[in-house]
Structure formats: structure tokens, C-alpha cells
């Protein structure tokens, strides 16, 4: 069985208790679906160039819609990465998003969705990068899966050790402020990988569109995990 089919089978089994990655009440809390493609004409170059203005725009969207969190982004071709040279290459800029973003205020707690161990962690502190990053390793009925948690607070890295066990449902990190999360409005980048390809503390969260098939094959839809608690459909 292919890794994706194994993951779908595991995630659909109600016996496997998947915890929400943030505190969320599906009966009361609203999610706002953010769109960061070229179709979103509200996000001007002026807003994107100013992290404070970008943060204010995100916050206002959540407040205006009475949404506790914003969410979205998997397999989304985004124009917002033009704000950082980190995503530009000579051949083709990186614009295709490989994870799901959850937008909320700095300091929002992050919970481990299932029993795991720390694979690696790092402060990727370039402008536009992840900032503080933690990668957890999961063993799911014979399937090895990795989850990247990016744009964290620097304090989230304190005391971590590779191989450290973190139980499912345990709070282990928090959303960082722009000064420590790669200069983004506060949010969590949540991404799944079958193969870390030798990388530690980092894995591309955005790829060139021409490499879409290769990266999506290794980075399945995080909705397979999130839809158990957020009720969002996986592709």
C-alpha cells in the first residue's frame, strides 16, 4: 500500500484519537478561509511589504467575520511570497504552498495531534522563512510520517532534544510574533512529509509550480489530520 493510502486509512479510523493542533470547539468556533492567490485583490503590494499592515489586515478579517482562526493554503499558488527574496530563484520563483496555515494571535498554543518524538528543530531566521521550527516524527501503524510546525515563538525551542517524546494532545509550542517567526503575521504553518530527504529543522513549505507533482507526492494534504477536528475536507 502506498504511503498516502496508509495515511488515509489511519486518519479515517476513529480508534486513532487525533487531537486538534489548536484549541478549537467545532460547535462554536468559526474558521475564516483565507485566499492568498492573485484573485485576492484586497492584498496590495503596499500591505504585503509592511508586516504590521499585513498583520492588521489578517486581524481585521478575523474580527469582521467573528472567526477564532483563519485557515487554508494547501496546494495554493500564492502571490504573497513576492514579499521575500527567500522564495525567488533564477529559474522560477517558488509560489506553491505545501502546508495549511492556521492564523490567530501570537502566543496561541499548539498541541501535538498524536504521540510523536522530536525529529529536529531550528530557528530559520531569514526574512520570510519559518523562524522557529519544530519537526515531529510519528509512527502510525507501520507508516512513518513527519509534521513540520513553523512560525513558532523562540521560546518553543527551549529545552527540546532530538528523540524527546511528546504525547498526543500535549501543548508543546506557540505562535510567534513577527520578530521571531520570519516576519509574518502570527500563524502556524502545518505541513506533513513522508520523507525528510535528509533535512533537519527545515523542509521547503513552498515549491516551484513546475515541481508541484514531486512535492505534493511527498507532502500530503494536512486536511487528512485537521478535518477530524476542524471539519475541513481533504483533497
PDB file of C-alpha atoms in Angstrom:
ATOM      1  CA  UNK A   1       0.000   0.000   0.000  1.00  0.00           C
ATOM      2  CA  UNK A   2       1.277   3.468  -0.920  1.00  0.00           C
ATOM      3  CA  UNK A   3       2.086   5.907   1.931  1.00  0.00           C
ATOM      4  CA  UNK A   4      -0.839   8.185   1.043  1.00  0.00           C
ATOM      5  CA  UNK A   5      -3.317   5.299   1.169  1.00  0.00           C
ATOM      6  CA  UNK A   6      -1.855   4.169   4.501  1.00  0.00           C
ATOM      7  CA  UNK A   7      -2.274   7.690   5.877  1.00  0.00           C
ATOM      8  CA  UNK A   8      -5.863   7.944   4.644  1.00  0.00           C
ATOM      9  CA  UNK A   9      -6.674   4.597   6.215  1.00  0.00           C
ATOM     10  CA  UNK A  10      -5.077   5.550   9.521  1.00  0.00           C
ATOM     11  CA  UNK A  11      -6.666   9.003   9.658  1.00  0.00           C
ATOM     12  CA  UNK A  12     -10.144   7.663   8.892  1.00  0.00           C
ATOM     13  CA  UNK A  13     -10.048   5.091  11.699  1.00  0.00           C
ATOM     14  CA  UNK A  14     -11.981   6.538  14.689  1.00  0.00           C
ATOM     15  CA  UNK A  15      -9.939   4.327  17.007  1.00  0.00           C
ATOM     16  CA  UNK A  16      -6.944   6.574  16.318  1.00  0.00           C
ATOM     17  CA  UNK A  17      -7.578   9.570  18.533  1.00  0.00           C
ATOM     18  CA  UNK A  18      -6.370  12.662  16.736  1.00  0.00           C
ATOM     19  CA  UNK A  19      -6.105  15.832  18.804  1.00  0.00           C
ATOM     20  CA  UNK A  20      -6.710  19.326  17.461  1.00  0.00           C
ATOM     21  CA  UNK A  21      -3.489  21.242  16.817  1.00  0.00           C
ATOM     22  CA  UNK A  22      -5.043  24.360  18.385  1.00  0.00           C
ATOM     23  CA  UNK A  23      -7.792  24.782  20.964  1.00  0.00           C
ATOM     24  CA  UNK A  24     -10.977  24.577  18.887  1.00  0.00           C
ATOM     25  CA  UNK A  25     -14.658  23.995  19.557  1.00  0.00           C
ATOM     26  CA  UNK A  26     -16.246  22.854  16.298  1.00  0.00           C
ATOM     27  CA  UNK A  27     -19.716  23.652  17.640  1.00  0.00           C
ATOM     28  CA  UNK A  28     -18.919  27.296  18.405  1.00  0.00           C
ATOM     29  CA  UNK A  29     -15.680  28.485  16.792  1.00  0.00           C
ATOM     30  CA  UNK A  30     -15.592  29.833  13.246  1.00  0.00           C
ATOM     31  CA  UNK A  31     -12.810  29.389  10.700  1.00  0.00           C
ATOM     32  CA  UNK A  32     -12.171  32.052   8.071  1.00  0.00           C
ATOM     33  CA  UNK A  33     -10.887  30.639   4.746  1.00  0.00           C
ATOM     34  CA  UNK A  34      -8.051  32.919   3.649  1.00  0.00           C
ATOM     35  CA  UNK A  35      -7.226  33.278  -0.032  1.00  0.00           C
ATOM     36  CA  UNK A  36      -3.669  34.339  -0.835  1.00  0.00           C
ATOM     37  CA  UNK A  37      -3.812  33.810  -4.597  1.00  0.00           C
ATOM     38  CA  UNK A  38      -3.735  36.517  -7.264  1.00  0.00           C
ATOM     39  CA  UNK A  39      -7.537  36.503  -7.086  1.00  0.00           C
ATOM     40  CA  UNK A  40      -7.421  38.318  -3.738  1.00  0.00           C
ATOM     41  CA  UNK A  41      -7.286  41.925  -4.907  1.00  0.00           C
ATOM     42  CA  UNK A  42      -7.510  43.323  -1.366  1.00  0.00           C
ATOM     43  CA  UNK A  43      -3.931  42.350  -0.624  1.00  0.00           C
ATOM     44  CA  UNK A  44      -1.976  45.107  -2.308  1.00  0.00           C
ATOM     45  CA  UNK A  45       1.785  45.254  -2.676  1.00  0.00           C
ATOM     46  CA  UNK A  46       1.776  48.036  -0.072  1.00  0.00           C
ATOM     47  CA  UNK A  47       0.118  45.798   2.524  1.00  0.00           C
ATOM     48  CA  UNK A  48       2.374  42.837   1.780  1.00  0.00           C
ATOM     49  CA  UNK A  49       5.509  44.984   2.011  1.00  0.00           C
ATOM     50  CA  UNK A  50       4.647  46.087   5.560  1.00  0.00           C
ATOM     51  CA  UNK A  51       4.431  43.260   8.118  1.00  0.00           C
ATOM     52  CA  UNK A  52       2.473  45.435  10.572  1.00  0.00           C
ATOM     53  CA  UNK A  53      -0.058  46.353   7.873  1.00  0.00           C
ATOM     54  CA  UNK A  54      -0.296  42.725   6.748  1.00  0.00           C
ATOM     55  CA  UNK A  55      -0.865  41.630  10.361  1.00  0.00           C
ATOM     56  CA  UNK A  56      -3.540  44.282  10.824  1.00  0.00           C
ATOM     57  CA  UNK A  57      -5.269  43.096   7.628  1.00  0.00           C
ATOM     58  CA  UNK A  58      -5.347  39.488   8.879  1.00  0.00           C
ATOM     59  CA  UNK A  59      -6.612  40.532  12.320  1.00  0.00           C
ATOM     60  CA  UNK A  60      -9.382  42.670  10.843  1.00  0.00           C
ATOM     61  CA  UNK A  61     -10.576  39.825   8.632  1.00  0.00           C
ATOM     62  CA  UNK A  62     -10.872  37.560  11.660  1.00  0.00           C
ATOM     63  CA  UNK A  63     -12.607  40.215  13.741  1.00  0.00           C
ATOM     64  CA  UNK A  64     -15.027  41.248  10.991  1.00  0.00           C
ATOM     65  CA  UNK A  65     -16.138  37.647  10.478  1.00  0.00           C
ATOM     66  CA  UNK A  66     -16.131  36.708  14.193  1.00  0.00           C
ATOM     67  CA  UNK A  67     -13.677  33.929  13.360  1.00  0.00           C
ATOM     68  CA  UNK A  68     -11.407  32.498  16.022  1.00  0.00           C
ATOM     69  CA  UNK A  69      -8.950  31.259  13.407  1.00  0.00           C
ATOM     70  CA  UNK A  70      -8.135  31.706   9.748  1.00  0.00           C
ATOM     71  CA  UNK A  71      -7.179  28.656   7.725  1.00  0.00           C
ATOM     72  CA  UNK A  72      -6.139  27.490   4.287  1.00  0.00           C
ATOM     73  CA  UNK A  73      -3.367  27.271   1.782  1.00  0.00           C
ATOM     74  CA  UNK A  74      -2.615  23.665   0.801  1.00  0.00           C
ATOM     75  CA  UNK A  75      -1.718  23.374  -2.888  1.00  0.00           C
ATOM     76  CA  UNK A  76      -2.440  27.099  -3.246  1.00  0.00           C
ATOM     77  CA  UNK A  77      -0.497  29.139  -5.812  1.00  0.00           C
ATOM     78  CA  UNK A  78       0.263  32.261  -3.778  1.00  0.00           C
ATOM     79  CA  UNK A  79       1.321  35.709  -4.812  1.00  0.00           C
ATOM     80  CA  UNK A  80       2.206  36.749  -1.254  1.00  0.00           C
ATOM     81  CA  UNK A  81       5.671  35.202  -1.458  1.00  0.00           C
ATOM     82  CA  UNK A  82       6.799  38.010  -3.725  1.00  0.00           C
ATOM     83  CA  UNK A  83       7.341  39.958  -0.480  1.00  0.00           C
ATOM     84  CA  UNK A  84      10.522  37.994   0.252  1.00  0.00           C
ATOM     85  CA  UNK A  85      13.564  37.180  -1.876  1.00  0.00           C
ATOM     86  CA  UNK A  86      13.723  33.921   0.124  1.00  0.00           C
ATOM     87  CA  UNK A  87      11.255  32.430  -2.378  1.00  0.00           C
ATOM     88  CA  UNK A  88      12.941  33.643  -5.563  1.00  0.00           C
ATOM     89  CA  UNK A  89      15.277  31.574  -7.697  1.00  0.00           C
ATOM     90  CA  UNK A  90      16.926  32.350 -11.002  1.00  0.00           C
ATOM     91  CA  UNK A  91      14.936  29.697 -12.894  1.00  0.00           C
ATOM     92  CA  UNK A  92      11.449  30.053 -11.396  1.00  0.00           C
ATOM     93  CA  UNK A  93      10.123  31.615  -8.174  1.00  0.00           C
ATOM     94  CA  UNK A  94       8.644  29.367  -5.501  1.00  0.00           C
ATOM     95  CA  UNK A  95       4.941  30.120  -5.074  1.00  0.00           C
ATOM     96  CA  UNK A  96       3.061  26.825  -4.434  1.00  0.00           C
ATOM     97  CA  UNK A  97       2.204  26.327  -0.761  1.00  0.00           C
ATOM     98  CA  UNK A  98       2.683  22.809   0.629  1.00  0.00           C
ATOM     99  CA  UNK A  99       1.050  23.100   4.059  1.00  0.00           C
ATOM    100  CA  UNK A 100      -2.001  24.501   5.783  1.00  0.00           C
ATOM    101  CA  UNK A 101      -1.738  27.812   7.629  1.00  0.00           C
ATOM    102  CA  UNK A 102      -3.736  28.494  10.788  1.00  0.00           C
ATOM    103  CA  UNK A 103      -3.948  32.222  11.565  1.00  0.00           C
ATOM    104  CA  UNK A 104      -4.533  33.585  15.077  1.00  0.00           C
ATOM    105  CA  UNK A 105      -2.864  35.795  17.652  1.00  0.00           C
ATOM    106  CA  UNK A 106       0.732  35.431  18.811  1.00  0.00           C
ATOM    107  CA  UNK A 107       1.014  33.154  21.820  1.00  0.00           C
ATOM    108  CA  UNK A 108      -1.739  30.784  20.637  1.00  0.00           C
ATOM    109  CA  UNK A 109      -0.904  27.329  21.985  1.00  0.00           C
ATOM    110  CA  UNK A 110      -0.105  24.445  19.626  1.00  0.00           C
ATOM    111  CA  UNK A 111      -0.929  20.857  20.550  1.00  0.00           C
ATOM    112  CA  UNK A 112       0.582  17.646  19.217  1.00  0.00           C
ATOM    113  CA  UNK A 113      -2.070  15.781  17.206  1.00  0.00           C
ATOM    114  CA  UNK A 114      -0.769  12.298  18.161  1.00  0.00           C
ATOM    115  CA  UNK A 115       2.073  10.620  20.049  1.00  0.00           C
ATOM    116  CA  UNK A 116       5.409  11.560  18.497  1.00  0.00           C
ATOM    117  CA  UNK A 117       9.090  12.186  19.096  1.00  0.00           C
ATOM    118  CA  UNK A 118      11.093  15.281  18.215  1.00  0.00           C
ATOM    119  CA  UNK A 119      12.878  14.711  14.924  1.00  0.00           C
ATOM    120  CA  UNK A 120      14.638  18.093  14.781  1.00  0.00           C
ATOM    121  CA  UNK A 121      14.228  21.818  15.366  1.00  0.00           C
ATOM    122  CA  UNK A 122      15.839  25.052  14.214  1.00  0.00           C
ATOM    123  CA  UNK A 123      15.468  28.811  14.058  1.00  0.00           C
ATOM    124  CA  UNK A 124      15.193  29.532  10.327  1.00  0.00           C
ATOM    125  CA  UNK A 125      15.512  33.256  10.790  1.00  0.00           C
ATOM    126  CA  UNK A 126      15.695  34.732   7.281  1.00  0.00           C
ATOM    127  CA  UNK A 127      13.041  37.280   6.312  1.00  0.00           C
ATOM    128  CA  UNK A 128      10.060  35.316   5.009  1.00  0.00           C
ATOM    129  CA  UNK A 129      11.291  31.971   6.364  1.00  0.00           C
ATOM    130  CA  UNK A 130       9.747  29.845   9.137  1.00  0.00           C
ATOM    131  CA  UNK A 131      11.514  31.401  12.083  1.00  0.00           C
ATOM    132  CA  UNK A 132      11.383  28.913  14.957  1.00  0.00           C
ATOM    133  CA  UNK A 133      10.537  25.456  13.588  1.00  0.00           C
ATOM    134  CA  UNK A 134       9.854  22.038  15.121  1.00  0.00           C
ATOM    135  CA  UNK A 135       9.569  18.767  13.203  1.00  0.00           C
ATOM    136  CA  UNK A 136       7.930  15.787  14.928  1.00  0.00           C
ATOM    137  CA  UNK A 137       8.146  12.156  13.835  1.00  0.00           C
ATOM    138  CA  UNK A 138       5.121   9.849  14.025  1.00  0.00           C
ATOM    139  CA  UNK A 139       4.831   6.067  13.708  1.00  0.00           C
ATOM    140  CA  UNK A 140       1.296   5.287  12.555  1.00  0.00           C
ATOM    141  CA  UNK A 141       0.658   1.551  12.189  1.00  0.00           C
ATOM    142  CA  UNK A 142       3.757   0.963  10.104  1.00  0.00           C
ATOM    143  CA  UNK A 143       3.758   4.364   8.407  1.00  0.00           C
ATOM    144  CA  UNK A 144       6.426   6.915   9.287  1.00  0.00           C
ATOM    145  CA  UNK A 145       5.122  10.465   8.999  1.00  0.00           C
ATOM    146  CA  UNK A 146       6.720  13.822   9.800  1.00  0.00           C
ATOM    147  CA  UNK A 147       4.942  17.054  10.674  1.00  0.00           C
ATOM    148  CA  UNK A 148       6.549  20.474  10.415  1.00  0.00           C
ATOM    149  CA  UNK A 149       5.319  23.213  12.748  1.00  0.00           C
ATOM    150  CA  UNK A 150       6.639  26.581  11.592  1.00  0.00           C
ATOM    151  CA  UNK A 151       6.463  30.283  12.573  1.00  0.00           C
ATOM    152  CA  UNK A 152       6.713  29.461  16.275  1.00  0.00           C
ATOM    153  CA  UNK A 153       7.854  31.503  19.232  1.00  0.00           C
ATOM    154  CA  UNK A 154      11.552  31.188  20.013  1.00  0.00           C
ATOM    155  CA  UNK A 155      10.595  30.001  23.483  1.00  0.00           C
ATOM    156  CA  UNK A 156       9.031  26.932  21.832  1.00  0.00           C
ATOM    157  CA  UNK A 157      12.555  25.628  21.161  1.00  0.00           C
ATOM    158  CA  UNK A 158      13.710  25.882  24.767  1.00  0.00           C
ATOM    159  CA  UNK A 159      14.663  22.557  26.324  1.00  0.00           C
ATOM    160  CA  UNK A 160      13.908  20.447  23.255  1.00  0.00           C
ATOM    161  CA  UNK A 161      16.000  17.404  22.446  1.00  0.00           C
ATOM    162  CA  UNK A 162      16.000  15.148  19.412  1.00  0.00           C
ATOM    163  CA  UNK A 163      14.186  11.927  20.273  1.00  0.00           C
ATOM    164  CA  UNK A 164      12.162  13.551  23.048  1.00  0.00           C
ATOM    165  CA  UNK A 165       8.683  12.026  23.383  1.00  0.00           C
ATOM    166  CA  UNK A 166       5.665  14.345  23.149  1.00  0.00           C
ATOM    167  CA  UNK A 167       2.303  12.776  23.883  1.00  0.00           C
ATOM    168  CA  UNK A 168      -0.721  13.419  21.714  1.00  0.00           C
ATOM    169  CA  UNK A 169      -2.829  16.299  22.982  1.00  0.00           C
ATOM    170  CA  UNK A 170       0.145  17.915  24.745  1.00  0.00           C
ATOM    171  CA  UNK A 171       0.787  21.661  24.251  1.00  0.00           C
ATOM    172  CA  UNK A 172       4.393  21.943  23.074  1.00  0.00           C
ATOM    173  CA  UNK A 173       4.729  25.238  21.167  1.00  0.00           C
ATOM    174  CA  UNK A 174       3.086  28.600  20.475  1.00  0.00           C
ATOM    175  CA  UNK A 175       2.593  31.035  17.599  1.00  0.00           C
ATOM    176  CA  UNK A 176       5.467  33.514  17.386  1.00  0.00           C
ATOM    177  CA  UNK A 177       5.457  37.265  16.955  1.00  0.00           C
ATOM    178  CA  UNK A 178       6.705  38.631  13.603  1.00  0.00           C
ATOM    179  CA  UNK A 179      10.159  39.395  15.006  1.00  0.00           C
ATOM    180  CA  UNK A 180      10.722  35.678  15.655  1.00  0.00           C
ATOM    181  CA  UNK A 181       8.507  33.914  13.091  1.00  0.00           C
ATOM    182  CA  UNK A 182      10.147  35.056   9.859  1.00  0.00           C
ATOM    183  CA  UNK A 183       8.376  38.442   9.817  1.00  0.00           C
ATOM    184  CA  UNK A 184       4.874  37.154   9.119  1.00  0.00           C
ATOM    185  CA  UNK A 185       1.526  37.877  10.759  1.00  0.00           C
ATOM    186  CA  UNK A 186       1.209  35.329  13.589  1.00  0.00           C
ATOM    187  CA  UNK A 187       0.206  31.906  12.296  1.00  0.00           C
ATOM    188  CA  UNK A 188       1.138  28.238  12.266  1.00  0.00           C
ATOM    189  CA  UNK A 189       2.432  26.545   9.138  1.00  0.00           C
ATOM    190  CA  UNK A 190       1.451  22.873   9.493  1.00  0.00           C
ATOM    191  CA  UNK A 191       2.877  20.502   6.902  1.00  0.00           C
ATOM    192  CA  UNK A 192       3.154  16.724   6.537  1.00  0.00           C
ATOM    193  CA  UNK A 193       6.025  14.829   4.884  1.00  0.00           C
ATOM    194  CA  UNK A 194       6.607  11.139   4.250  1.00  0.00           C
ATOM    195  CA  UNK A 195      10.340  11.597   3.677  1.00  0.00           C
ATOM    196  CA  UNK A 196      12.556  14.297   5.210  1.00  0.00           C
ATOM    197  CA  UNK A 197      15.156  13.683   2.486  1.00  0.00           C
ATOM    198  CA  UNK A 198      17.995  14.141   4.946  1.00  0.00           C
ATOM    199  CA  UNK A 199      16.881  17.567   6.120  1.00  0.00           C
ATOM    200  CA  UNK A 200      16.761  18.616   9.779  1.00  0.00           C
ATOM    201  CA  UNK A 201      14.867  21.508  11.323  1.00  0.00           C
ATOM    202  CA  UNK A 202      13.653  22.622   7.909  1.00  0.00           C
ATOM    203  CA  UNK A 203      11.819  21.417   4.818  1.00  0.00           C
ATOM    204  CA  UNK A 204      10.504  23.509   1.899  1.00  0.00           C
ATOM    205  CA  UNK A 205       6.999  24.788   2.593  1.00  0.00           C
ATOM    206  CA  UNK A 206       6.742  26.424  -0.818  1.00  0.00           C
ATOM    207  CA  UNK A 207       7.896  24.952  -4.119  1.00  0.00           C
ATOM    208  CA  UNK A 208       8.204  25.898  -7.784  1.00  0.00           C
ATOM    209  CA  UNK A 209       4.998  25.163  -9.674  1.00  0.00           C
ATOM    210  CA  UNK A 210       6.947  23.038 -12.152  1.00  0.00           C
ATOM    211  CA  UNK A 211       7.888  20.719  -9.239  1.00  0.00           C
ATOM    212  CA  UNK A 212       4.319  20.567  -7.915  1.00  0.00           C
ATOM    213  CA  UNK A 213       3.744  16.844  -8.545  1.00  0.00           C
ATOM    214  CA  UNK A 214       7.017  15.783  -6.908  1.00  0.00           C
ATOM    215  CA  UNK A 215       6.466  17.809  -3.747  1.00  0.00           C
ATOM    216  CA  UNK A 216       2.757  17.036  -3.364  1.00  0.00           C
ATOM    217  CA  UNK A 217       3.598  13.329  -3.608  1.00  0.00           C
ATOM    218  CA  UNK A 218       5.823  13.714  -0.529  1.00  0.00           C
ATOM    219  CA  UNK A 219       3.662  16.297   1.255  1.00  0.00           C
ATOM    220  CA  UNK A 220       0.082  15.021   1.618  1.00  0.00           C
ATOM    221  CA  UNK A 221      -2.867  17.263   2.418  1.00  0.00           C
ATOM    222  CA  UNK A 222      -2.754  18.181   6.147  1.00  0.00           C
ATOM    223  CA  UNK A 223      -6.553  18.199   5.953  1.00  0.00           C
ATOM    224  CA  UNK A 224      -6.322  14.421   6.390  1.00  0.00           C
ATOM    225  CA  UNK A 225      -5.362  15.194  10.001  1.00  0.00           C
ATOM    226  CA  UNK A 226      -7.094  18.534  10.524  1.00  0.00           C
ATOM    227  CA  UNK A 227     -10.516  17.520   9.218  1.00  0.00           C
ATOM    228  CA  UNK A 228     -11.004  15.240  12.209  1.00  0.00           C
ATOM    229  CA  UNK A 229     -11.210  18.300  14.467  1.00  0.00           C
ATOM    230  CA  UNK A 230     -11.794  21.251  12.119  1.00  0.00           C
ATOM    231  CA  UNK A 231     -14.275  19.524   9.793  1.00  0.00           C
ATOM    232  CA  UNK A 232     -12.493  20.759   6.667  1.00  0.00           C
ATOM    233  CA  UNK A 233     -12.358  18.477   3.605  1.00  0.00           C
ATOM    234  CA  UNK A 234      -9.088  16.986   2.465  1.00  0.00           C
ATOM    235  CA  UNK A 235      -8.309  16.936  -1.234  1.00  0.00           C
TER     236      UNK A 235
END
